[in-house]
Coordinates of C-alpha atoms and ligand atoms in Angstrom, one line a residue:
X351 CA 0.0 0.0 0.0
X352 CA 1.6 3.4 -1.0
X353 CA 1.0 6.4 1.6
X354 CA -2.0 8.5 1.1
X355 CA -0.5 12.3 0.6
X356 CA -2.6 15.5 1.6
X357 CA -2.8 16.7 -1.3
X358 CA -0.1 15.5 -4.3
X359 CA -0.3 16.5 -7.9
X360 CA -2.2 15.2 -10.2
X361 CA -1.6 15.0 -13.8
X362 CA -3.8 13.0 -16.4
X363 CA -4.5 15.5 -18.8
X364 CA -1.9 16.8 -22.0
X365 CA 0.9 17.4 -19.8
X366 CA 3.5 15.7 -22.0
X367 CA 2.0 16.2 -25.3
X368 CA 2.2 20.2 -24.6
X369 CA 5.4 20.0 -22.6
X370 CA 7.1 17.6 -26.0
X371 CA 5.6 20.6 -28.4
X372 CA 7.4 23.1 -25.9
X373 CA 10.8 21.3 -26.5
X374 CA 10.2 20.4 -30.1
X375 CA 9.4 24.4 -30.5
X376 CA 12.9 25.3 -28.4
X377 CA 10.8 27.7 -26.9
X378 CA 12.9 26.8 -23.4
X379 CA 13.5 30.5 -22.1
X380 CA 11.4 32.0 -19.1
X381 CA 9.4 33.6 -22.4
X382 CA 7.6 32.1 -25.1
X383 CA 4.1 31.1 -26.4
X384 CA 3.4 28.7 -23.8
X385 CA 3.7 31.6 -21.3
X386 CA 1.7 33.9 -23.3
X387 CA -0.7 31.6 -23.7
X388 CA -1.2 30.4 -20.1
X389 CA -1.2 34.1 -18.7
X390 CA -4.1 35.0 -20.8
X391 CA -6.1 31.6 -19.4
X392 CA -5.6 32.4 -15.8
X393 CA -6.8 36.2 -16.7
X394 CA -9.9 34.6 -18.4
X395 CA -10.3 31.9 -15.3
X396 CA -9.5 34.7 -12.6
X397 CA -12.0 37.1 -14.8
X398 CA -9.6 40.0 -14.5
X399 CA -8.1 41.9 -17.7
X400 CA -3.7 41.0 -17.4
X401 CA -1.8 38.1 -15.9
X402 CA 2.1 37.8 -15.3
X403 CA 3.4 34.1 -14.7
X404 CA 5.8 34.2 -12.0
X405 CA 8.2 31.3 -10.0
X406 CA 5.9 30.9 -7.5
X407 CA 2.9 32.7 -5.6
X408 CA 5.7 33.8 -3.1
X409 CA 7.0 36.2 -5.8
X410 CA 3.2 37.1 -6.9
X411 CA 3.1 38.2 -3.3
X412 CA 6.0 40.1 -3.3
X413 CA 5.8 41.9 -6.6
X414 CA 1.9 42.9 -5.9
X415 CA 3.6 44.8 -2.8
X416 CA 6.7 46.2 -4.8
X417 CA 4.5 47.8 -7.9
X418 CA 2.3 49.3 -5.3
X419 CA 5.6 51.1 -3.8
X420 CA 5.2 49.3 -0.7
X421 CA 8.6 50.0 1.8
X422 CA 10.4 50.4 4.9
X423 CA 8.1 52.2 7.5
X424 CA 4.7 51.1 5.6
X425 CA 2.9 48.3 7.8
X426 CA 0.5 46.0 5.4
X427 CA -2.0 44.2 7.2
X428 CA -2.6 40.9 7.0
X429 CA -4.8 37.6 7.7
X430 CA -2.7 35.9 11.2
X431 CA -4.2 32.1 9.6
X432 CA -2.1 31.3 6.5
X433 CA 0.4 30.0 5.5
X434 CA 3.9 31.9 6.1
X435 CA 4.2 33.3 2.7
X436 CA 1.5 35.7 2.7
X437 CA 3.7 37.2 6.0
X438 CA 6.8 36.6 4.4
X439 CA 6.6 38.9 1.4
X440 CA 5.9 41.7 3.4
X441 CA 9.0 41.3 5.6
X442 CA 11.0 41.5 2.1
X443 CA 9.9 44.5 1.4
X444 CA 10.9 46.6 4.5
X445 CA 7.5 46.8 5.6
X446 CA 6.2 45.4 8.9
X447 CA 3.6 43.2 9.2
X448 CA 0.3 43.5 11.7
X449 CA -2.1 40.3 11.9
X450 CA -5.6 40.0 12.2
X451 CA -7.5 37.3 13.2
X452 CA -10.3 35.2 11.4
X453 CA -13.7 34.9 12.7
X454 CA -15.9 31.8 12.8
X455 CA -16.0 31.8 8.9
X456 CA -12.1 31.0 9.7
X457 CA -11.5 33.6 6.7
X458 CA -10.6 37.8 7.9
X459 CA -12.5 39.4 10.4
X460 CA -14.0 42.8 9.0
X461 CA -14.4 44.4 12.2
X462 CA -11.0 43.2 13.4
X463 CA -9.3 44.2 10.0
X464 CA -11.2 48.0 10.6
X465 CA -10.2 48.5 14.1
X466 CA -6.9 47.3 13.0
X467 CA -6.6 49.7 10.5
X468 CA -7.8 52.9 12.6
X469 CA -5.6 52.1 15.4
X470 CA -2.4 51.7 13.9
X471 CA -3.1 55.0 11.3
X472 CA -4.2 56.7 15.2
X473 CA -0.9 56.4 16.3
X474 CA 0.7 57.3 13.3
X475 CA 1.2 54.1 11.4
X476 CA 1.8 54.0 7.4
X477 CA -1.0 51.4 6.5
X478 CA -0.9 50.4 3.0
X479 CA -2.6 47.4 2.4
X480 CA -4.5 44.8 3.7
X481 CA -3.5 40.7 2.3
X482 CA -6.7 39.0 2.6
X483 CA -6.1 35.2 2.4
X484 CA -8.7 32.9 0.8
X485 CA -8.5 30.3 3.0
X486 CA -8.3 26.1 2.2
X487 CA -10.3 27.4 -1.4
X488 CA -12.9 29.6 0.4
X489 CA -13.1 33.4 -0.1
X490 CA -12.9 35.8 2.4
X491 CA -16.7 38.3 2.7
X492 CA -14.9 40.7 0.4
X493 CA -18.6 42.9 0.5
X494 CA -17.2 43.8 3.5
X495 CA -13.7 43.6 3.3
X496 CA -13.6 45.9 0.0
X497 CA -16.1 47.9 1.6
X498 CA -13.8 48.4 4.4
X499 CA -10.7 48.9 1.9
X500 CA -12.3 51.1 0.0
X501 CA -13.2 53.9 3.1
X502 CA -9.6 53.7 4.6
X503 CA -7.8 53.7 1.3
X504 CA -6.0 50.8 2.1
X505 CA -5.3 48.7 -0.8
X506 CA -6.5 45.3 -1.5
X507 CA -4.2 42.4 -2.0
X508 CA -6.3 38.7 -2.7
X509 CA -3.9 35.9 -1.4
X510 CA -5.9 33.7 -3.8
X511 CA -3.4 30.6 -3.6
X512 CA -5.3 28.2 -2.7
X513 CA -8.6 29.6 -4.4
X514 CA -8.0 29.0 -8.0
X515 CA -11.3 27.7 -9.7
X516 CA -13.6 29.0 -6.8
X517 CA -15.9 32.0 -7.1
X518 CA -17.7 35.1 -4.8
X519 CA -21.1 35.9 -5.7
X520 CA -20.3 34.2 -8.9
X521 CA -17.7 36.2 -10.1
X522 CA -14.2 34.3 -10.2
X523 CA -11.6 34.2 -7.4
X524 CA -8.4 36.6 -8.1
X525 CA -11.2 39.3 -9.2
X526 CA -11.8 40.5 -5.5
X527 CA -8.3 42.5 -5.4
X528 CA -6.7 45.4 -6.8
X529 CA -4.0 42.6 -7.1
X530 CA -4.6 38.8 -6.5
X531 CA -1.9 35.9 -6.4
X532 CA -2.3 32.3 -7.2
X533 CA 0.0 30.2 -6.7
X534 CA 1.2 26.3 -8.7
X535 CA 3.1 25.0 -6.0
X536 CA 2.7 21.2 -6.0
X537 CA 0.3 21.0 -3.9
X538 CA -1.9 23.1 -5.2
X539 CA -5.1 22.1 -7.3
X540 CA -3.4 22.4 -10.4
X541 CA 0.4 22.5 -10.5
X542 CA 3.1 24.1 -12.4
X543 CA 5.7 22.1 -10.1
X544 CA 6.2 25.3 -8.5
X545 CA 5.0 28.8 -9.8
X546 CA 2.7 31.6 -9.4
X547 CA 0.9 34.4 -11.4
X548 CA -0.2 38.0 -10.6
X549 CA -3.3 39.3 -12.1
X550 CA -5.6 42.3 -12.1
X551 CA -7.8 44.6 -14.1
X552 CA -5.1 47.3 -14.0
X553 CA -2.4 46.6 -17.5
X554 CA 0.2 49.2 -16.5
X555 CA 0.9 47.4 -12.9
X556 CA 1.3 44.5 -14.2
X557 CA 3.2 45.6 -17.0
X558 CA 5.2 46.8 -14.1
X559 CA 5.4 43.5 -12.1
X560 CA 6.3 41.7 -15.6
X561 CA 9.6 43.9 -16.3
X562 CA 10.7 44.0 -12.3
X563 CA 10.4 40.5 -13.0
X564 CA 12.9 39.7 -15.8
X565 CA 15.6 41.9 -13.8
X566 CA 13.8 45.4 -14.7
X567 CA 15.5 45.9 -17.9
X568 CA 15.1 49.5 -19.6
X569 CA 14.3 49.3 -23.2
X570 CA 17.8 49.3 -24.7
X571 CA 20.3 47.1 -26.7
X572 CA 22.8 46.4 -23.8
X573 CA 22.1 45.6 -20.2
X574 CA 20.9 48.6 -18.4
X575 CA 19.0 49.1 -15.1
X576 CA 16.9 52.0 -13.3
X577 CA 15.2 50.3 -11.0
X578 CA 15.6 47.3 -8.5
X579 CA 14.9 43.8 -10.0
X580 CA 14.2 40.2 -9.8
X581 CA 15.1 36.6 -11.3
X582 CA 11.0 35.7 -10.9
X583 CA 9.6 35.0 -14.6
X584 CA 8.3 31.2 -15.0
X585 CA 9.6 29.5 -17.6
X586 CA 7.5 28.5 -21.0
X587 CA 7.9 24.2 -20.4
X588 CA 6.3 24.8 -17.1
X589 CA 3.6 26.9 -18.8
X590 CA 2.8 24.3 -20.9
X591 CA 2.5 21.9 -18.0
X592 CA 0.0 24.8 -16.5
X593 CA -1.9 25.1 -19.6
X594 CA -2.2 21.2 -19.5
X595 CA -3.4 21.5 -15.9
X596 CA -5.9 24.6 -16.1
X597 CA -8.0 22.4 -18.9
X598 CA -8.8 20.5 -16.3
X599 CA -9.4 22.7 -13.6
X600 CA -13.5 22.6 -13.9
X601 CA -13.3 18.6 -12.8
X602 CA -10.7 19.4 -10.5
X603 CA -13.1 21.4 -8.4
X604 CA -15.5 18.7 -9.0
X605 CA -13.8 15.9 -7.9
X606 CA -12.6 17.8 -4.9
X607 CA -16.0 19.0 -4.0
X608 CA -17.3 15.6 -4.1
X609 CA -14.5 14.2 -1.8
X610 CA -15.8 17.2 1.0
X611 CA -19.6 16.0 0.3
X612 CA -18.5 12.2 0.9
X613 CA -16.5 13.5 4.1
X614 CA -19.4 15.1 5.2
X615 CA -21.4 12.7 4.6
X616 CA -19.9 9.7 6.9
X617 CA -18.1 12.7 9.9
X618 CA -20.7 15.6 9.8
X619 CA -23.0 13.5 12.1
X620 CA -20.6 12.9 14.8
X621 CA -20.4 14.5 17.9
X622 CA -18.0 17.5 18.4
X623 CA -16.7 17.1 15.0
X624 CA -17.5 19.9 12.6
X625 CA -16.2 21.3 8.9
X626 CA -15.1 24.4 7.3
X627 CA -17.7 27.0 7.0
X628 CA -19.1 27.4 3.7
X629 CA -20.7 30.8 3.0
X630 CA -23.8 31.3 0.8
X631 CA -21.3 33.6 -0.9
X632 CA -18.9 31.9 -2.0
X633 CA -18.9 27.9 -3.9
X634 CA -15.2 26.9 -3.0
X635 CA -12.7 24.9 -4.9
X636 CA -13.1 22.2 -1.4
X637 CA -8.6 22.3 -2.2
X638 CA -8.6 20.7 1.2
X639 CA -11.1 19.6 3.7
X640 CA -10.5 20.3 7.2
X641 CA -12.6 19.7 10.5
X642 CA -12.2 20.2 13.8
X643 CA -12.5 18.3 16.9
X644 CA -13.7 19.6 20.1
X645 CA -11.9 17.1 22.8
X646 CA -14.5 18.1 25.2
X647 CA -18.0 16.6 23.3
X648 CA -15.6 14.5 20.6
X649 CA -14.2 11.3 22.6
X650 CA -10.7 12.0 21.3
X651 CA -8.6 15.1 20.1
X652 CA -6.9 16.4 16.7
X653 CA -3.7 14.7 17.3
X654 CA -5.0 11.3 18.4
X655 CA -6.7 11.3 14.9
X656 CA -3.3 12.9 13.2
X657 CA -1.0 10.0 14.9
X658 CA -3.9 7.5 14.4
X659 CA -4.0 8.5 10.5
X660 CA -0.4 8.5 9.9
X661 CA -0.4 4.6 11.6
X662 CA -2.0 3.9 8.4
X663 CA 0.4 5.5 5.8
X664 CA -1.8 8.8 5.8
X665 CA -0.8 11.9 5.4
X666 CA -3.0 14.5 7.7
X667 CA -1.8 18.3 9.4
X668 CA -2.8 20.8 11.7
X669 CA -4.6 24.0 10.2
X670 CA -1.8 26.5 9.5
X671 CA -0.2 27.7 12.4
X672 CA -1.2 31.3 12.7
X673 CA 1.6 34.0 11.9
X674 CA 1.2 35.4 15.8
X675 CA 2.6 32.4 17.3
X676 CA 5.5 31.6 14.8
X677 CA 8.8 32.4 16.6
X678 CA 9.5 34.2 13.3
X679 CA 6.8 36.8 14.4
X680 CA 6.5 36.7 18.1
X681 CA 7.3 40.7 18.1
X682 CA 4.8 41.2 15.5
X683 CA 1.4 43.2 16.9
X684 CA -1.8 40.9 16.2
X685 CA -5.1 42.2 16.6
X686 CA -7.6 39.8 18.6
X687 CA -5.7 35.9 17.8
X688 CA -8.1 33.4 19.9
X689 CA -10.0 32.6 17.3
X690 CA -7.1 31.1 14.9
X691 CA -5.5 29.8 18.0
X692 CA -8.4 27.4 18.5
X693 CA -8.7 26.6 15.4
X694 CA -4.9 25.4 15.2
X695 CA -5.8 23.5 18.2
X696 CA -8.6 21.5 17.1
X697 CA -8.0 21.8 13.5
X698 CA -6.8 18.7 10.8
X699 CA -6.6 18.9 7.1
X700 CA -7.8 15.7 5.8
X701 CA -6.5 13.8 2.6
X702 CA -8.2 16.1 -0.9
X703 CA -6.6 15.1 -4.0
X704 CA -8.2 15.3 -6.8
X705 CA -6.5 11.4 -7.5
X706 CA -7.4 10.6 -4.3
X707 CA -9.2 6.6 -4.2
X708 CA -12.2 5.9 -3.1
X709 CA -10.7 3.2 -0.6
X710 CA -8.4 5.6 0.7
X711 CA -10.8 7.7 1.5
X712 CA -12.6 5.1 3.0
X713 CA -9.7 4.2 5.3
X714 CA -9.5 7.6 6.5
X715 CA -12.9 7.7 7.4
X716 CA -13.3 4.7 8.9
X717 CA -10.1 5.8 11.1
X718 CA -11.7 8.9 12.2
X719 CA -15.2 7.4 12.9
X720 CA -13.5 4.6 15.2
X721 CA -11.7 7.3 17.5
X722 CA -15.1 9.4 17.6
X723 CA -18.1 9.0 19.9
X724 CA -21.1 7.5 18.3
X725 CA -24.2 10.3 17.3
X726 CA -26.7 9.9 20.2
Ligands
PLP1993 C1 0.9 28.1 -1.3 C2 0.6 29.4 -0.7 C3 1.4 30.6 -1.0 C4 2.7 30.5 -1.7 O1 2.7 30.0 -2.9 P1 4.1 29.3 -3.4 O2 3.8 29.1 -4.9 O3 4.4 28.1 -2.7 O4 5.2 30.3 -3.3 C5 1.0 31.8 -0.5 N1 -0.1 31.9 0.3 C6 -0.9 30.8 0.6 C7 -2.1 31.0 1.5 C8 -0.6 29.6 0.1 O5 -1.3 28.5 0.5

């Protein structure tokens, strides 16, 4: 029996027959059709007018806070439940990072993120932007979180790795932000091997993101530099594996949808155990399911279940850690916390591949369901 991963890539689709055109076509640079090609798909599937492929959502991150002129002595806000790289790109900029905690849609707090914002700017802070982070494929209420944006000027920046494929009030996510970035990290639900893009409705910034990119060359015949860049372009045989990826995306949701539902149906039922909240808002991309168990009503705890999983060759984790309590960001301010703190408590991502088998799954539920207390 081969171990169950979280959530590995999955490739059925024309991978190869695109990636063998790509090397047939010696299109191998970080440029090409493949590129061009795959940057106006995720514009179309993110519903938003320009796209610049990137190494990875990291750099999507990071450019989003460069070409908004983000620097030392600015603070950008930002969601304290994610993974580190939403945090991380602000550090490389200069600026200083100030958490906010989730509410019980695990997703920003709009009250939180408001107070946040008026008390830093009351004692004189530089606040930017706000990174909201569309959690495990569900948006964040971005009614509220634009509307909140919009008042304090604080510009909008849509974490949307892990959202790809999922939509708000039917419009696509990556359209929420001034500036959203996906990421194709391997684990994602479609996979360059590792990369990212950064999109939005607004050409000249991303024209900007796409020449910082490539080293910020100026328009001349030799090598010559104004402005501060970077080595983050993706190349075009990994934009054909995208492109081969993204055709799928539609079942990838799907199938990822229908492994929740199944989840739901055999764990939903028992006490103290409860899922990820969906909001009438938003239909999610379900990229992984996660529940959490209340050790009080449950009859066992997260980590029995984690230790008990991984006994059978399954790969289960903890909800992120929040940003507040990484060592990395002990000094950072965080406004309100509890709320992600319990979640990393209780919280356990569950096995979501789209190529996950129906056995597997069954293996995981039936490991779950024999630690839990019975439905009265
Ligand atoms: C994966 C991920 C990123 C970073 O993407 P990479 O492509 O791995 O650099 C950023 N934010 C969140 C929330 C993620 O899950």
């Amino acid at each position: 029996m081969a171990r169950v991963y979280l959530s590995p890539p999955h490739a059925t689709g024309r991978e190869l027959e695109l990636i063998a055109e790509t090397l047939a076509s010696n299109w191998l640079a970080p440029l090409g059709p493949q590129v061009d090609a795959f940057e106006r798909e995720i514009a179309a599937t993110a519903g938003v007018g320009h796209a610049v492929a990137l190494s990875s959502g990291t750099a999507a991150i990071h450019l989003a806070l460069v070409v908004l002129g983000i620097e030392a002595g600015d603070e950008v806000i930002c969601s304290s439940l994610t993974f580190a790289a939403s945090a991380n790109a602000i550090v490389y900029t200069g600026a200083t990072p100030v958490f906010v905690d989730c509410d019980a849609s695990w997703t920003v707090d709009p009250a939180l993120l408001e107070r946040a914002i008026v008390e830093r700017r009351a004692s004189g802070a530089r606040v930017k932007a706000f990174i909201a982070v569309d959690l495990y494929g569900e948006c964040c209420d971005y009614d509220a979180v634009r509307a909140i944006c919009a008042k304090h000027e604080v510009v909008l920046i849509q974490d949307a790795a892990e959202s790809l494929g999922a939509t708000y009030r039917g419009a696509p996510a990556g359209s929420q932000g001034r500036l959203a970035a996906f990421s194709f990290n391997g684990n994602k639900i479609i996979t360059t091997s590792g990369g990212g893009m950064l999109v939005s409705d607004d050409g000249a910034v991303i024209e900007h993101a796409r020449k910082l990119s490539t080293q910020a060359r100026e328009p001349a015949p030799h090598y010559e530099h104004e402005e501060l860049g970077f080595n983050y372009r993706m190349s075009n045989v990994l934009a054909a594996l995208g492109r081969a990826q993204l055709e799928l995306l539609p079942e990838r949701v799907a199938k990822r949808r229908a492994l929740r539902e199944r989840y739901r149906e055999h764990l939903a039922a028992l006490p103290g155990i409860s899922f990820m909240p969906e909001s009438a808002d938003v239909v999610g991309n379900a990229w992984l399911t996660c529940i959490v168990v209340d050790p009080a009503v449950a009859g066992t705890d997260r980590e029995t279940i984690r230790l008990a999983l991984e006994t059978e060759d399954i790969e289960s984790r903890p909800l992120w850690k929040p940003m507040h309590l990484q060592p990395l960001y002990a000094h950072a301010e965080c406004h309100g916390g509890q709320v992600a703190e319990g979640l990393f408590r209780t919280g356990i991502c569950l096995p979501s591949s789209s190529s996950l088998d129906p056995a597997d799954q069954d293996l995981v539920i039936q490991t779950v369901r024999a630690f839990a207390h019975r439905p009265t």
